[in-house]
Short mmCIF file of C-alpha atoms in Angstrom, two decimals:
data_model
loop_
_atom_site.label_atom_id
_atom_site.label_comp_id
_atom_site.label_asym_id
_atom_site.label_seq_id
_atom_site.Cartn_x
_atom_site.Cartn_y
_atom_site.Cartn_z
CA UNK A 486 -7.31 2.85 15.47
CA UNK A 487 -4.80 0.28 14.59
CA UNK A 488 -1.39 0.83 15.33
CA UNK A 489 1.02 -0.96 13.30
CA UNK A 490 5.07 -1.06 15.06
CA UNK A 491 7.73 -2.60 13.45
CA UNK A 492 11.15 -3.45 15.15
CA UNK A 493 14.04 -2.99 14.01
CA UNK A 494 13.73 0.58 12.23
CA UNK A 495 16.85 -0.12 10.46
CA UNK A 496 19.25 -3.08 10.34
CA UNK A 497 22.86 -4.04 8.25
CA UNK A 498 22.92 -7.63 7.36
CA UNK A 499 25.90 -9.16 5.47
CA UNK A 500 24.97 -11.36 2.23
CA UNK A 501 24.06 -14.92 3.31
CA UNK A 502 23.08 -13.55 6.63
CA UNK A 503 19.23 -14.78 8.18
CA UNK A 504 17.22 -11.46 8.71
CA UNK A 505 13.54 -10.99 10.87
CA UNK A 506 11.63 -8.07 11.19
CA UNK A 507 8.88 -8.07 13.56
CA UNK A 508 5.39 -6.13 13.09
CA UNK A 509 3.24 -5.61 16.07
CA UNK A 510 -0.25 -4.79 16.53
CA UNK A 511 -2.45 -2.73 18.84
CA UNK A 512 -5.12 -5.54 18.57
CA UNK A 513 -6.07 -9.24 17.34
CA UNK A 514 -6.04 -8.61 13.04
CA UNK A 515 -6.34 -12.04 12.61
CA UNK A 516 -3.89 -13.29 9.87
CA UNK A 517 -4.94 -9.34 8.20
CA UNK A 518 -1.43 -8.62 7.50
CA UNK A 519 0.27 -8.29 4.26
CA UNK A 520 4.58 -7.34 3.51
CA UNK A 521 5.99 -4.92 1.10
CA UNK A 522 9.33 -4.08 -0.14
CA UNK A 523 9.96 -0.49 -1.38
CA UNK A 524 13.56 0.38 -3.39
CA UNK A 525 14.65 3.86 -3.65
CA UNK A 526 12.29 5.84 -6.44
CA UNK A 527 9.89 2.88 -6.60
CA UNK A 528 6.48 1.76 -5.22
CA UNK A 529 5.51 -0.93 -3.19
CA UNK A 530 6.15 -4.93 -3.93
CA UNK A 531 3.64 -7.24 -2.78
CA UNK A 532 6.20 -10.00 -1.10
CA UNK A 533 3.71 -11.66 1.74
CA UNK A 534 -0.31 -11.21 2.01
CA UNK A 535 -2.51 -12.90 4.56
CA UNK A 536 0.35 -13.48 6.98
CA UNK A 537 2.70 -16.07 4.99
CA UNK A 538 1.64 -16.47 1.68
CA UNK A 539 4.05 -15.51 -0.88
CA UNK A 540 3.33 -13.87 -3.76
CA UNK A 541 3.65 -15.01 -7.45
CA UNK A 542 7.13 -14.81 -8.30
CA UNK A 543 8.79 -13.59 -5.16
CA UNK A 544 11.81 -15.65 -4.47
CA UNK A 545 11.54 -18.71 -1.62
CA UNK A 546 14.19 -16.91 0.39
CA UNK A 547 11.01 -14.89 1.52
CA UNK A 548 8.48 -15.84 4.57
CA UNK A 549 6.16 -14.79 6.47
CA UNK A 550 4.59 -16.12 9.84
CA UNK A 551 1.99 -14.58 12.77
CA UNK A 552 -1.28 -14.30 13.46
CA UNK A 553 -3.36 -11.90 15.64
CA UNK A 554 -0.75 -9.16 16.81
CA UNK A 555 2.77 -10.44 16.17
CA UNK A 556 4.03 -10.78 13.18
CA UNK A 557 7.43 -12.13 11.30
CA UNK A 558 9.19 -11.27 8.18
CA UNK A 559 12.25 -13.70 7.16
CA UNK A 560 14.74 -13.69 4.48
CA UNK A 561 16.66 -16.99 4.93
CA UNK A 562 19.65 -15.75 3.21
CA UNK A 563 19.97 -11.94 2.25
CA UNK A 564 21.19 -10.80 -1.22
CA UNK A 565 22.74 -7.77 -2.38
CA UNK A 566 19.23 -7.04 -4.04
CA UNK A 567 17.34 -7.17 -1.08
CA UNK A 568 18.33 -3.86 0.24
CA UNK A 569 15.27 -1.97 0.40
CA UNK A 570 13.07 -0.46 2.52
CA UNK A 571 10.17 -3.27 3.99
CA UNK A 572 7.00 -2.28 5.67
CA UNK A 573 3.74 -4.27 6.74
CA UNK A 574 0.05 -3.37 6.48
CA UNK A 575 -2.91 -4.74 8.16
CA UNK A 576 -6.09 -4.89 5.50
CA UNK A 577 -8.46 -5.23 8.91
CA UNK A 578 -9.59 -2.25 10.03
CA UNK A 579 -11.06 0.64 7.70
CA UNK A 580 -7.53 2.75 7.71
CA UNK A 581 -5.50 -0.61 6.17
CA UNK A 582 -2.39 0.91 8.40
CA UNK A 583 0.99 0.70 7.56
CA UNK A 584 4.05 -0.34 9.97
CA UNK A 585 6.60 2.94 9.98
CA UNK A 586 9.25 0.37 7.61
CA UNK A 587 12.40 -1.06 8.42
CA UNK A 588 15.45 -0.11 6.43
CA UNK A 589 17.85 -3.05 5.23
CA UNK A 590 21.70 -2.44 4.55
CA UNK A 591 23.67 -4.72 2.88
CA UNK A 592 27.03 -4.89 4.01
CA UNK B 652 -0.39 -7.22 -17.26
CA UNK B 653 -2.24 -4.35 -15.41
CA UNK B 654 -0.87 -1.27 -15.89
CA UNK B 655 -1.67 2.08 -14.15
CA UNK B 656 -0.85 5.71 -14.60
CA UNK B 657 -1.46 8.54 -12.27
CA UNK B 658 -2.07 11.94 -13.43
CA UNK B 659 -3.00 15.46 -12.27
CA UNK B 660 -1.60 18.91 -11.26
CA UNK B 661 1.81 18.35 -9.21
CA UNK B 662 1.09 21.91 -7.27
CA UNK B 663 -1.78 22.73 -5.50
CA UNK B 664 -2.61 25.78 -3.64
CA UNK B 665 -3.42 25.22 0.54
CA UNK B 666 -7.30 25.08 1.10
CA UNK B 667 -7.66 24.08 -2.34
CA UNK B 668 -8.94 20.66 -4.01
CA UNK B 669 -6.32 17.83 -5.15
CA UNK B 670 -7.49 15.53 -7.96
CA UNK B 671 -5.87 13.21 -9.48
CA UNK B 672 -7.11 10.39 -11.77
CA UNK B 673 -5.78 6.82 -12.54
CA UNK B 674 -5.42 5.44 -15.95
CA UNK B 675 -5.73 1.22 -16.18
CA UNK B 676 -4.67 -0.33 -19.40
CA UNK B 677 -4.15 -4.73 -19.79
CA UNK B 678 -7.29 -5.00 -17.45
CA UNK B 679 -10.27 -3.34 -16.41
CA UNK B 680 -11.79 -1.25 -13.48
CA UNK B 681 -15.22 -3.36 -14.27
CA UNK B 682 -13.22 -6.80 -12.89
CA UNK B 683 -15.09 -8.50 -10.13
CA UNK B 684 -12.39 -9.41 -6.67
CA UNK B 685 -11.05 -5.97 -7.04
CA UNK B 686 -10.82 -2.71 -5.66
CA UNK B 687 -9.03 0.84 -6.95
CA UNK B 688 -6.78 2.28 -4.54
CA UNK B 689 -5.31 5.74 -3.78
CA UNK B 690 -2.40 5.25 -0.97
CA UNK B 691 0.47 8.37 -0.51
CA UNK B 692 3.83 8.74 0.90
CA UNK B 693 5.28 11.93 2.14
CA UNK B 694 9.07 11.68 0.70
CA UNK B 695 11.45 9.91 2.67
CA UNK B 696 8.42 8.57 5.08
CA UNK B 697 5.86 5.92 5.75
CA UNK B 698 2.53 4.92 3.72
CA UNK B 699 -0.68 5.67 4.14
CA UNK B 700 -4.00 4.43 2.77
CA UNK B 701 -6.70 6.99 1.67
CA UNK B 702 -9.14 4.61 0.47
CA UNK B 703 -10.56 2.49 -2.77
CA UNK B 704 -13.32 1.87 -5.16
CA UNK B 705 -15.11 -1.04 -6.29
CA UNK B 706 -16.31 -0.74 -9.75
CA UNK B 707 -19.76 -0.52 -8.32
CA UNK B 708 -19.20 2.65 -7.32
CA UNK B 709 -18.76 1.66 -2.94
CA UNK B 710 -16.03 3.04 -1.53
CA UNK B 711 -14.22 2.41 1.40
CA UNK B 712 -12.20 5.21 2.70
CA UNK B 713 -9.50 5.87 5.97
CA UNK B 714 -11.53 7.10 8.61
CA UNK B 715 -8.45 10.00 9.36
CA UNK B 716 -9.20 11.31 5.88
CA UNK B 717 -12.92 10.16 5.16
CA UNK B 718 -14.25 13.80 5.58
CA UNK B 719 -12.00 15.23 2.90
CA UNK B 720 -12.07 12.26 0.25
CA UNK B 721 -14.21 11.66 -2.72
CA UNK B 722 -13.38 8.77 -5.32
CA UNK B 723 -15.16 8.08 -8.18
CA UNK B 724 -14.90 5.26 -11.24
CA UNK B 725 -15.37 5.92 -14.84
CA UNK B 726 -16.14 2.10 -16.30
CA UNK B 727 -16.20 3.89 -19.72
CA UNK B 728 -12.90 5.68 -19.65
CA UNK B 729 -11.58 2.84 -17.55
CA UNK B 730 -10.36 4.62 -14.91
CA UNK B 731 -10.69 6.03 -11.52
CA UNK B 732 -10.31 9.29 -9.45
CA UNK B 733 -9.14 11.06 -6.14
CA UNK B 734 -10.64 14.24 -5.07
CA UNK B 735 -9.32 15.39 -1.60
CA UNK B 736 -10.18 18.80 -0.76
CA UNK B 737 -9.12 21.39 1.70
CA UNK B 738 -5.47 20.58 0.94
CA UNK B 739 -2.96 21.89 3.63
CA UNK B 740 1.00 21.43 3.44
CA UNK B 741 0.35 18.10 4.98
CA UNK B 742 -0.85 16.44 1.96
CA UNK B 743 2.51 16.96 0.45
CA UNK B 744 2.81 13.51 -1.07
CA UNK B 745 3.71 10.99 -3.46
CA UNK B 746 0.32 9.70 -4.90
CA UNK B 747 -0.38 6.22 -5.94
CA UNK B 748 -2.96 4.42 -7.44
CA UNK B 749 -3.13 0.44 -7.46
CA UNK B 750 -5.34 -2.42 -7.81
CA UNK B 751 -6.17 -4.21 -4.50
CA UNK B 752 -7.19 -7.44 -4.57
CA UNK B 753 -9.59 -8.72 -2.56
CA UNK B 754 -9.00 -12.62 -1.56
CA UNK B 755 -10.73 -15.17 0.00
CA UNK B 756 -9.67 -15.82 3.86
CA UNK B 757 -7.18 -12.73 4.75
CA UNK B 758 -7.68 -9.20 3.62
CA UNK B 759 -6.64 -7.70 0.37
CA UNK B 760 -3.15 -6.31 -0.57
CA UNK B 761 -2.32 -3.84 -3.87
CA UNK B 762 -1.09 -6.21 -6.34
CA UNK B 763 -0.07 -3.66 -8.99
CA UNK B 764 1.14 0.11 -8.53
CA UNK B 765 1.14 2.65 -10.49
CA UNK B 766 4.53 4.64 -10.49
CA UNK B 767 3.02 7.66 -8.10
CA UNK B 768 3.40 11.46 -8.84
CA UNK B 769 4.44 13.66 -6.26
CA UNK B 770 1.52 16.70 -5.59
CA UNK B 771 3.05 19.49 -3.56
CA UNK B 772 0.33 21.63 -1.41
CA UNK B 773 1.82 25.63 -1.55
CA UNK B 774 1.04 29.07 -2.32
#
C-alpha cells in the first residue's frame, strides 16, 4: 500500500503570507498526484492534478510541484477565502490514497 | 455542467448492506475519458476512495474494501450505484459520488462532486 503523509497537519498564515504544504510518499508515483481543497460542509475542489497543473478556473495564486515521492502545494499569497481544509491523493496505485489534510487558519 | 446527486437510506443496520445510487444530470455516465466514483469521509476525518465505474461496466475498486464492494451503471437511467455489504460502525460516513476523469499522462482526479449524504451504520 501507498502511504500518503502530509506535513504540516495544521498551519495559521496571515493574508498575503506564502504558504507550502508538503505530501510525501511511501514510493515513486510518478507525477500521480492530484490537490484538493475541502471548506466546512462541502466536498472536495479539484485545485492541482498530475503534480502542477491547475485546474480550470482555480486562481494563479495556486501551484503545484514534485514528482515521484515529494510533493509541494503553494499559495503565493493567502486570502481570507483560502481557509480550508487541503489534502492530496495519489491516482497510482489501486486504493487512489489520500494524504490525512492539512488545516489552514487565516489570521 | 455535470451535476450529481447521491441518494439512499441514511441508517443502516451493522452486518447489513449499504446502497446508495448516484443521479448524473448535464452529462452522461455513457461519456468516453471517464469514470464514476464512490469516495467517503468519516465526519471531521480524512478521505477515502472505494472505487469507480466505467460505463462499460469495469470497475476498479480499493483493494482494503474490494471484498465488500459492488458497483454497477445503469446507461438507461443514467446513473450509477454502491453496494457495500456487511456494514459495521466503521462505515459511518459521508458518501460521495463524482466523475473522475481520466487524462492523458498523470492519473485521474474527480472533477465534479456530488454534495455527499451521510449513512450511519447502527442498530
Amino acid at each position: 500500500d501507498i502511504l500518503m503523509t502530509q506535513s504540516p497537519s495544521s498551519l495559521s498564515a496571515s493574508v498575503g503570507d506564502r504558504v507550502t504544504i508538503t505530501c510525501r510518499a511511501t514510493r515513486d508515483i510518478r507525477m500521480y498526484l492530484n490537490w484538493y481543497q475541502q471548506k466546512p460542509g462541502s466536498g472536495p475542489k479539484v485545485l492541482i492534478y498530475g503534480a502542477s497543473t491547475l485546474q480550470s478556473g482555480v486562481p494563479s495564486r495556486f501551484s503545484g510541484r514534485g514528482s515521484a515521492t515529494d510533493f509541494t502545494l503553494t499559495i503565493s499569497s493567502v486570502q481570507p477565502e483560502d481557509s480550508a481544509t487541503y489534502f492530496c491523493q495519489e491516482s497510482y496505485s489501486d486504493a487512489h490514497t489520500f494524504g490525512q489534510g492539512t488545516k489552514l487558519e487565516i489570521k | 455542467q455535470v451535476q450529481l446527486q447521491e441518494s439512499g437510506p441514511g441508517l443502516v443496520k451493522p452486518s447489513q448492506t449499504l446502497s446508495l445510487t448516484c443521479k448524473v444530470s448535464g452529462g452522461s455516465v455513457s461519456s468516453r475519458g471517464f469514470y464514476w466514483t464512490w469516495i467517503r469521509q468519516v465526519p471531521g476525518k480524512g478521505l477515502e476512495w472505494i472505487g469507480h465505474i466505467y460505463y462499460s461496466g469495469k470497475t476498479y475498486y480499493n483493494p482494503a474494501l474490494e471484498s465488500r464492494v459492488t458497483m454497477e451503471v445503469d446507461t438507461s437511467q443514467n446513473q450509477f450505484s454502491l453496494k457495500l455489504n456487511s456494514v459495521t460502525a466503521a462505515d459511518t460516513a459521508v458518501y460521495y459520488c463524482a466523475r473522475e476523469f481520466n487524462f492523458s499522462g498523470s492519473g485521474s482526479y474527480p472533477d465534479h462532486w456530488g454534495q455527499g449524504t451521510l449513512v450511519t451504520v447502527s442498530s
